[in-house]
C-alpha cells in the first residue's frame, strides 16, 4: 500500500517542498516492518551547499584565531590529567592509601583514633588531610614516578617471565618497591607532625589543660602510625632479597634523620635559616659546585660542610636530604632490580633528584603568589624565596632571629611583604626551571615510550602550576 503527502516549511528562510512517500510492507501476517520515510527536497542541494560554505568560513576563522592564541599564550598542561594518564599506563594509584590499605585492621584503628583529634590543633590532622587530598597541591605520587621510570627504562632480557607484570610492563619487585617508597615517605611526614611538649612551668601549654591532653594523644597516634608504616616498609624491603637495594633505601632513611639536624632550630625543632654569608669569596667558589652524593657510592653521607649561608646550596642540601634522596635512590634501585647498567641507574637517580627539587621549588613559591598572606597561614622559613631574599637583604634576618624560641614569634606578614618586593620569588621560579630542565634532559637518555611521555607531561604540568 502506498500513499503520498506534500509538506512545505521553511529552514533559515529557505522554502523547502518535500514529497513524502509512506510505504508499508507486510511480509507475513505476524511481522510488520516500520514505516520507511523517503524525503525528496527540491531546494535541499542549494541549502546544503550554502551551509557547507558557512562551515568552511567559520572553521577557517576559528583556525586563525587558535593560531593567534597559540602564538600569544602557550597551552597549559593539566596536572590532574597528566597524573591520570600516567596511572593508566602503569595501572597504579597516586597513593598507597588504596582500598586494600583502607580496609586493613591497622589503618582502620588509626582512623578511628584519629577522629578523636577532630577539633584540636594537632599538626597530625593537617598531615592526614594532605595525604588524603591528592590535588595539585600535593605530590604523594612518588610510587607512580618510580613505576614510570621502571617502565620507561625497561628491564634486562634475563628477567624470567614469572617476575614480570605483563599488564603493566614492570616487575613485581618494582611494584613492591614503589609501595615501599610511599610508605617511607608518608611515615616521615607523619613523624614530622609530632609536637615537642615542654615540661616547664612557663610552657605555653599547661600540663593539666585539655589542649595538652590532645597534643599528647596526637603524638601517640602519630608516633605509632609512623612506626607502623616504617616497620612494614622495612619488612617489605627485606622481602625484595636484594642487599644493594636495601642499602640504598636504608641510606635514604638515614638522610631523613640527618635533615632534622641541619642548622638552627626552635624548641619545636622547626628549621631556621642560616645567617647569609656576605663578601665571602670561598663561599662563592663553593656555590659554583654541585651539592650531591658521591657518584661512586651514593650510600655515603652527603657532604654538607661549608654550604650553610649560601642560599641555593643550603636549600639544595636541605631538600636533597629531606626528599630528593628517597626519590632519587628509589629510581636508581628500581633499575637495579631490572638489571640495568650502572649508567642508566645513575641517570634514574639524577631524574628523581631533580624532579623532587623542582616540585619543592614549586611548593615554596606557592604562598607568595598572592599579594597578601591569608590569615593563620605560614610558610617555611627555609623555603627558597626566604633564603634568596636574605641574600638580597640580610637585615631581614633580625626578624627571623625572633623565632629561635618559637617560630610563632616571627612576623610572617612582614616577611611575606618584604619578599614580594625583592627578587626572592623570581629566583625561586628560575630555580624551578633549572631543575625541570635538568630532569627533561635526563629523560633524553631513556628510549621513547609512553611512560617517558607521561613523565614529560608531569614535568610540563608542574611548570604550569
Coordinates of C-alpha atoms in Angstrom, one line a residue:
X1 CA 0.0 0.0 0.0
X2 CA 1.4 3.4 -1.0
X3 CA 0.3 6.9 -0.1
X4 CA 1.9 10.3 -0.5
X5 CA 1.7 13.7 1.2
X6 CA 3.2 17.1 0.4
X7 CA 4.7 19.4 3.1
X8 CA 6.0 22.9 2.8
X9 CA 8.1 24.5 5.5
X10 CA 11.0 27.0 6.0
X11 CA 14.5 26.5 7.3
X12 CA 16.6 29.6 7.6
X13 CA 14.1 31.4 5.4
X14 CA 14.5 28.8 2.6
X15 CA 11.3 27.3 1.4
X16 CA 11.5 23.5 1.1
X17 CA 8.9 21.4 -0.6
X18 CA 9.2 17.8 0.4
X19 CA 7.4 14.9 -1.1
X20 CA 7.0 12.2 1.5
X21 CA 6.1 8.7 0.4
X22 CA 4.9 6.3 3.1
X23 CA 5.2 2.7 2.3
X24 CA 4.1 -0.2 4.4
X25 CA 5.4 -3.7 3.6
X26 CA 3.7 -6.7 5.1
X27 CA 5.9 -9.8 4.7
X28 CA 3.8 -12.1 6.8
X29 CA 0.7 -12.0 9.0
X30 CA 2.9 -11.9 12.1
X31 CA 5.7 -9.4 11.1
X32 CA 5.2 -5.8 10.1
X33 CA 8.1 -3.6 9.2
X34 CA 8.3 0.0 10.5
X35 CA 7.4 2.8 8.1
X36 CA 10.1 3.9 5.8
X37 CA 10.1 7.6 5.0
X38 CA 11.7 8.8 1.9
X39 CA 12.3 12.5 1.6
X40 CA 13.0 14.4 -1.6
X41 CA 13.7 18.1 -1.5
X42 CA 13.8 20.4 -4.5
X43 CA 16.0 23.1 -3.0
X44 CA 17.9 21.0 -0.4
X45 CA 21.1 20.8 -2.5
X46 CA 21.3 24.6 -2.7
X47 CA 20.7 24.9 1.1
X48 CA 23.4 22.2 1.8
X49 CA 26.0 24.0 -0.4
X50 CA 25.3 27.3 1.4
X51 CA 25.6 25.7 4.8
X52 CA 28.8 23.9 3.8
X53 CA 30.3 27.3 2.7
X54 CA 29.4 28.8 6.0
X55 CA 31.0 26.0 8.0
X56 CA 34.2 26.3 5.9
X57 CA 34.4 30.0 6.6
X58 CA 33.7 29.5 10.3
X59 CA 36.3 26.8 10.5
X60 CA 38.9 28.9 8.8
X61 CA 38.3 31.8 11.2
X62 CA 38.4 29.5 14.2
X63 CA 41.7 28.0 13.0
X64 CA 43.2 31.5 12.5
X65 CA 42.0 32.5 16.0
X66 CA 43.6 29.4 17.5
X67 CA 46.9 30.1 15.8
X68 CA 46.9 33.6 17.1
X69 CA 46.2 32.4 20.6
X70 CA 48.9 29.8 20.4
X71 CA 51.4 32.4 19.5
X72 CA 50.4 34.7 22.3
X73 CA 49.8 32.2 25.2
X74 CA 51.2 28.6 25.1
X75 CA 48.7 25.9 26.1
X76 CA 48.6 25.0 29.8
X77 CA 49.1 21.4 30.9
X78 CA 46.7 20.0 33.4
X79 CA 48.3 18.3 36.4
X80 CA 45.4 16.0 37.2
X81 CA 45.1 14.9 33.6
X82 CA 48.9 14.2 33.4
X83 CA 48.7 12.1 36.6
X84 CA 45.6 10.2 35.5
X85 CA 47.2 9.3 32.2
X86 CA 50.3 8.1 34.0
X87 CA 48.2 5.9 36.2
X88 CA 46.6 4.4 33.2
X89 CA 49.9 3.5 31.7
X90 CA 51.2 1.6 34.8
X91 CA 47.9 0.8 36.5
X92 CA 48.9 2.3 39.8
X93 CA 47.1 4.8 42.1
X94 CA 48.7 8.0 43.1
X95 CA 48.9 7.0 46.7
X96 CA 49.4 3.7 48.6
X97 CA 46.2 4.6 50.5
X98 CA 44.3 2.3 48.2
X99 CA 41.3 0.2 49.1
X100 CA 43.2 -2.8 50.4
X101 CA 45.1 -0.5 52.8
X102 CA 42.0 1.4 54.0
X103 CA 40.2 -1.8 54.7
X104 CA 43.1 -3.3 56.8
X105 CA 42.6 -3.6 60.5
X106 CA 45.6 -1.4 61.4
X107 CA 44.7 1.5 59.2
X108 CA 41.0 1.3 60.3
X109 CA 42.1 1.5 64.0
X110 CA 44.3 4.5 63.3
X111 CA 41.4 6.3 61.5
X112 CA 39.2 5.5 64.5
X113 CA 41.6 7.1 67.0
X114 CA 42.3 10.0 64.6
X115 CA 38.7 11.0 64.8
X116 CA 39.2 11.9 68.5
X117 CA 41.6 14.7 67.4
X118 CA 39.0 16.5 65.3
X119 CA 38.6 20.0 66.7
X120 CA 42.1 20.1 68.1
X121 CA 45.1 22.0 66.7
X122 CA 47.4 19.0 66.4
X123 CA 49.5 19.1 63.2
X124 CA 48.7 15.4 62.6
X125 CA 45.3 16.4 61.3
X126 CA 46.8 18.7 58.7
X127 CA 49.2 16.0 57.6
X128 CA 46.3 13.5 57.3
X129 CA 44.3 16.0 55.2
X130 CA 47.2 16.5 52.8
X131 CA 47.8 12.7 52.5
X132 CA 44.1 12.0 51.6
X133 CA 43.7 15.0 49.3
X134 CA 45.5 14.2 46.1
X135 CA 45.1 17.5 44.3
X136 CA 47.6 19.7 42.5
X137 CA 49.0 21.0 45.8
X138 CA 50.3 17.6 46.9
X139 CA 52.7 15.1 45.4
X140 CA 52.2 11.8 47.0
X141 CA 52.6 10.1 43.6
X142 CA 56.1 9.0 44.4
X143 CA 55.4 5.4 43.8
X144 CA 53.8 6.3 40.4
X145 CA 57.1 8.1 39.4
X146 CA 59.1 5.0 40.4
X147 CA 56.9 2.8 38.2
X148 CA 57.0 5.2 35.3
X149 CA 60.8 5.2 35.4
X150 CA 60.8 1.4 35.6
X151 CA 58.6 1.1 32.5
X152 CA 60.5 3.8 30.6
X153 CA 63.8 2.1 31.1
X154 CA 62.6 -1.4 30.6
X155 CA 64.3 -4.5 32.1
X156 CA 67.1 -7.0 31.2
X157 CA 66.1 -9.9 28.9
X158 CA 67.4 -12.2 31.5
X159 CA 64.5 -11.5 33.8
X160 CA 62.2 -14.5 34.0
X161 CA 58.5 -14.2 33.0
X162 CA 57.4 -15.2 36.5
X163 CA 58.9 -11.9 37.8
X164 CA 57.1 -9.7 35.2
X165 CA 53.8 -7.9 35.4
X166 CA 52.9 -8.2 31.8
X167 CA 49.8 -6.0 32.0
X168 CA 51.8 -3.0 33.5
X169 CA 55.1 -3.6 31.9
X170 CA 57.1 -3.7 35.2
X171 CA 58.4 -6.3 37.5
X172 CA 56.6 -7.4 40.7
X173 CA 59.6 -6.4 42.7
X174 CA 59.5 -2.9 41.2
X175 CA 55.8 -2.5 42.1
X176 CA 56.7 -3.6 45.7
X177 CA 59.5 -1.0 45.8
X178 CA 57.1 1.7 44.7
X179 CA 54.8 1.0 47.6
X180 CA 57.8 0.9 50.0
X181 CA 58.9 4.3 48.7
X182 CA 55.5 5.8 49.5
X183 CA 55.2 4.2 52.9
X184 CA 58.6 5.5 53.9
X185 CA 57.8 9.0 52.6
X186 CA 54.5 9.1 54.5
X187 CA 55.9 7.7 57.7
X188 CA 58.4 10.6 57.6
X189 CA 55.7 13.2 57.1
X190 CA 53.7 11.6 60.0
X191 CA 56.7 11.6 62.3
X192 CA 57.3 15.3 61.4
X193 CA 53.8 16.2 62.7
X194 CA 54.7 15.3 66.3
X195 CA 54.7 18.2 68.8
X196 CA 57.6 18.8 71.2
X197 CA 55.8 19.2 74.6
X198 CA 57.9 21.2 77.0
X199 CA 57.5 20.2 80.7
X200 CA 58.1 23.6 82.1
X201 CA 56.2 26.0 84.3
X202 CA 56.4 28.7 81.7
X203 CA 55.3 26.4 78.9
X204 CA 52.7 27.8 76.5
X205 CA 50.6 24.7 77.1
X206 CA 49.9 23.8 80.7
X207 CA 50.1 20.1 81.5
X208 CA 46.6 20.0 83.1
X209 CA 44.9 21.6 80.2
X210 CA 42.7 19.8 77.6
X211 CA 45.0 21.1 74.9
X212 CA 47.9 19.3 76.4
X213 CA 46.0 16.1 76.6
X214 CA 45.0 16.4 72.9
X215 CA 48.6 17.1 71.9
X216 CA 49.8 14.1 73.9
X217 CA 47.2 11.8 72.4
X218 CA 48.0 13.1 68.9
X219 CA 51.7 12.4 69.5
X220 CA 51.0 8.8 70.5
X221 CA 48.9 8.2 67.4
X222 CA 51.4 9.9 65.1
X223 CA 54.3 8.0 66.6
X224 CA 52.6 4.6 66.4
X225 CA 51.3 5.2 62.9
X226 CA 54.7 6.4 61.6
X227 CA 56.5 3.5 63.2
X228 CA 54.0 1.0 61.8
X229 CA 54.4 2.3 58.3
X230 CA 58.2 2.4 58.6
X231 CA 58.3 -1.1 60.1
X232 CA 56.1 -2.5 57.4
X233 CA 58.2 -0.8 54.7
X234 CA 61.3 -2.4 56.2
X235 CA 59.7 -5.8 56.2
X236 CA 58.6 -5.5 52.6
X237 CA 62.1 -4.1 51.7
X238 CA 63.7 -7.2 53.1
X239 CA 61.4 -9.4 51.1
X240 CA 62.9 -8.0 47.9
X241 CA 66.0 -10.0 48.8
X242 CA 68.5 -7.6 47.2
X243 CA 71.2 -6.3 49.5
X244 CA 72.2 -3.4 47.3
X245 CA 68.6 -2.1 47.1
X246 CA 68.3 -2.5 50.9
X247 CA 71.4 -0.4 51.4
X248 CA 70.2 2.3 49.1
X249 CA 66.8 2.7 50.7
X250 CA 68.3 2.5 54.2
X251 CA 70.7 5.3 53.4
X252 CA 67.7 7.4 52.3
X253 CA 66.1 6.8 55.7
X254 CA 69.3 7.9 57.3
X255 CA 69.2 11.1 55.1
X256 CA 65.7 11.8 56.5
X257 CA 67.1 11.8 60.0
X258 CA 70.1 13.9 59.1
X259 CA 67.9 16.6 57.6
X260 CA 66.4 17.2 61.0
X261 CA 69.8 18.2 62.5
X262 CA 70.9 20.8 59.9
X263 CA 71.3 24.4 61.0
X264 CA 69.5 26.1 63.9
X265 CA 66.1 25.0 65.2
X266 CA 63.5 26.4 67.5
X267 CA 62.1 24.5 70.5
X268 CA 59.6 22.6 68.3
X269 CA 62.5 21.6 66.0
X270 CA 61.3 23.8 63.2
X271 CA 64.2 24.8 60.9
X272 CA 65.6 28.3 60.9
X273 CA 67.8 29.6 58.0
X274 CA 71.5 30.2 58.5
X275 CA 72.8 33.8 58.6
X276 CA 73.7 34.7 55.0
X277 CA 77.4 34.8 54.1
X278 CA 78.5 38.2 52.7
X279 CA 81.6 39.2 50.9
X280 CA 82.9 35.6 51.2
X281 CA 85.0 34.5 48.1
X282 CA 85.3 30.9 49.3
X283 CA 81.5 30.8 49.7
X284 CA 81.1 31.8 46.1
X285 CA 83.5 29.2 44.9
X286 CA 81.6 26.5 46.9
X287 CA 78.3 27.8 45.4
X288 CA 79.7 27.1 41.9
X289 CA 79.9 23.4 42.7
X290 CA 77.0 21.0 42.8
X291 CA 75.9 19.6 46.1
X292 CA 75.3 15.8 45.7
X293 CA 76.2 12.4 46.9
X294 CA 79.4 10.6 45.8
X295 CA 78.7 9.2 42.3
X296 CA 80.8 6.1 43.1
X297 CA 78.7 5.3 46.2
X298 CA 75.6 7.4 46.8
X299 CA 75.0 5.5 50.0
X300 CA 77.7 7.6 51.6
X301 CA 76.6 10.6 53.7
X302 CA 76.2 13.9 51.9
X303 CA 79.0 16.4 52.4
X304 CA 77.2 19.4 53.9
X305 CA 80.3 21.3 55.2
X306 CA 80.6 25.0 54.2
X307 CA 77.2 25.2 52.4
X308 CA 75.2 26.9 55.1
X309 CA 74.6 30.6 54.5
X310 CA 74.7 30.1 50.7
X311 CA 71.1 30.4 49.7
X312 CA 70.8 28.0 46.7
X313 CA 73.2 25.4 48.1
X314 CA 71.7 25.4 51.6
X315 CA 68.3 24.9 50.0
X316 CA 69.5 22.1 47.8
X317 CA 71.3 20.4 50.8
X318 CA 68.2 20.5 53.0
X319 CA 65.8 19.3 50.3
X320 CA 68.1 16.6 48.9
X321 CA 68.3 15.0 52.4
X322 CA 64.6 15.6 53.1
X323 CA 63.1 14.4 49.8
X324 CA 65.4 14.1 46.8
X325 CA 67.5 11.3 48.4
X326 CA 64.5 9.0 48.7
X327 CA 63.0 9.6 45.3
X328 CA 66.4 9.6 43.5
X329 CA 67.6 6.4 45.2
X330 CA 64.3 4.7 44.7
X331 CA 64.5 5.4 41.0
X332 CA 68.1 4.0 41.0
X333 CA 67.0 1.0 43.0
X334 CA 64.2 0.1 40.7
X335 CA 66.6 -0.1 37.7
X336 CA 69.0 -2.1 39.8
X337 CA 66.1 -4.6 40.2
X338 CA 65.6 -4.6 36.5
X339 CA 69.3 -5.4 35.8
X340 CA 70.0 -2.2 34.0
X341 CA 73.5 -0.7 33.6
X342 CA 75.3 1.4 36.2
X343 CA 75.0 4.5 33.8
X344 CA 71.2 4.0 33.5
X345 CA 70.9 3.7 37.3
X346 CA 72.8 6.9 37.7
X347 CA 70.5 8.7 35.2
X348 CA 67.5 7.4 37.1
X349 CA 68.9 8.8 40.3
X350 CA 69.5 12.2 38.7
X351 CA 66.0 12.3 37.3
X352 CA 64.4 11.5 40.7
X353 CA 66.5 14.1 42.5
X354 CA 65.9 16.9 40.0
X355 CA 62.1 16.1 39.9
X356 CA 61.8 16.3 43.7
X357 CA 63.8 19.6 43.8
X358 CA 61.7 21.1 41.1
X359 CA 58.5 20.2 42.9
X360 CA 59.8 21.6 46.2
X361 CA 60.6 24.9 44.5
X362 CA 57.0 24.9 43.2
X363 CA 55.6 24.4 46.7
X364 CA 57.9 27.0 48.1
X365 CA 56.7 29.7 45.6
X366 CA 53.0 29.0 46.2
X367 CA 52.5 31.1 49.4
X368 CA 54.0 34.1 47.6
X369 CA 51.7 34.0 44.5
X370 CA 49.1 36.2 46.3
X371 CA 49.8 39.8 47.2
X372 CA 48.6 39.3 50.8
X373 CA 49.2 36.4 53.2
X374 CA 45.9 34.7 54.3
X375 CA 45.0 34.7 58.0
X376 CA 46.6 31.9 60.0
X377 CA 48.8 30.9 57.0
X378 CA 52.5 30.5 57.4
X379 CA 55.4 29.2 55.2
X380 CA 58.7 27.6 55.8
X381 CA 61.5 29.9 56.9
X382 CA 64.0 27.8 55.0
X383 CA 62.0 28.0 51.7
X384 CA 63.7 29.2 48.6
X385 CA 62.1 32.7 48.5
X386 CA 63.2 33.4 52.1
X387 CA 66.7 32.2 51.6
X388 CA 67.1 34.2 48.4
X389 CA 65.7 37.3 50.0
X390 CA 68.1 37.0 52.9
X391 CA 71.0 37.2 50.4
X392 CA 69.4 40.3 48.9
X393 CA 68.5 41.9 52.3
X394 CA 70.4 40.4 55.3
X395 CA 68.7 42.9 57.6
X396 CA 65.6 40.7 57.4
X397 CA 67.5 38.1 59.5
X398 CA 66.8 40.3 62.5
X399 CA 63.1 39.4 62.3
X400 CA 63.8 35.7 61.8
X401 CA 66.0 35.6 64.9
X402 CA 62.9 36.3 66.9
X403 CA 61.9 32.7 66.1
X404 CA 64.7 31.0 68.0
X405 CA 62.4 30.2 70.9
X406 CA 59.4 29.6 68.7
X407 CA 58.7 30.5 65.0
X408 CA 55.3 31.7 66.2
X409 CA 57.1 34.9 67.4
X410 CA 58.1 35.7 63.8
X411 CA 56.0 38.3 61.9
X412 CA 55.2 36.3 58.8
X413 CA 53.2 39.1 57.2
X414 CA 56.2 41.4 57.4
X415 CA 58.5 38.8 55.8
X416 CA 55.9 38.0 53.1
X417 CA 55.6 41.6 52.2
X418 CA 59.4 42.1 52.1
X419 CA 59.9 39.0 49.8
X420 CA 57.3 40.3 47.3
X421 CA 59.3 43.5 47.0
X422 CA 62.6 41.6 46.4
X423 CA 64.0 39.2 43.9
X424 CA 63.3 36.1 46.0
X425 CA 60.2 34.9 44.1
X426 CA 61.8 35.4 40.7
X427 CA 64.9 33.5 41.7
X428 CA 62.7 30.6 43.0
X429 CA 61.0 30.3 39.7
X430 CA 64.3 30.3 38.0
X431 CA 65.4 27.6 40.4
X432 CA 62.4 25.5 39.5
X433 CA 63.0 25.9 35.8
X434 CA 66.6 24.9 36.3
X435 CA 65.7 21.5 37.9
X436 CA 62.8 20.8 35.5
X437 CA 65.1 21.4 32.6
X438 CA 67.7 19.1 34.1
X439 CA 65.0 16.4 34.6
X440 CA 63.9 16.7 31.0
X441 CA 67.5 16.5 29.8
X442 CA 67.9 13.3 31.8
X443 CA 64.8 11.8 30.2
X444 CA 66.5 12.1 26.8
X445 CA 68.7 9.1 27.8
X446 CA 65.6 6.9 28.0
X447 CA 64.0 5.2 25.0
X448 CA 60.9 6.9 23.6
X449 CA 57.9 5.2 25.2
X450 CA 54.5 6.1 26.5
X451 CA 55.9 6.0 30.1
X452 CA 58.6 8.6 29.1
X453 CA 56.0 10.8 27.5
X454 CA 53.9 10.6 30.7
X455 CA 56.9 11.7 32.8
X456 CA 57.5 14.6 30.4
X457 CA 53.8 15.6 30.7
X458 CA 54.1 15.6 34.5
X459 CA 57.1 17.9 34.4
X460 CA 55.3 20.2 31.9
X461 CA 52.2 20.3 34.1
X462 CA 54.4 21.1 37.1
X463 CA 55.8 24.1 35.4
X464 CA 52.3 25.5 34.8
X465 CA 51.2 25.2 38.4

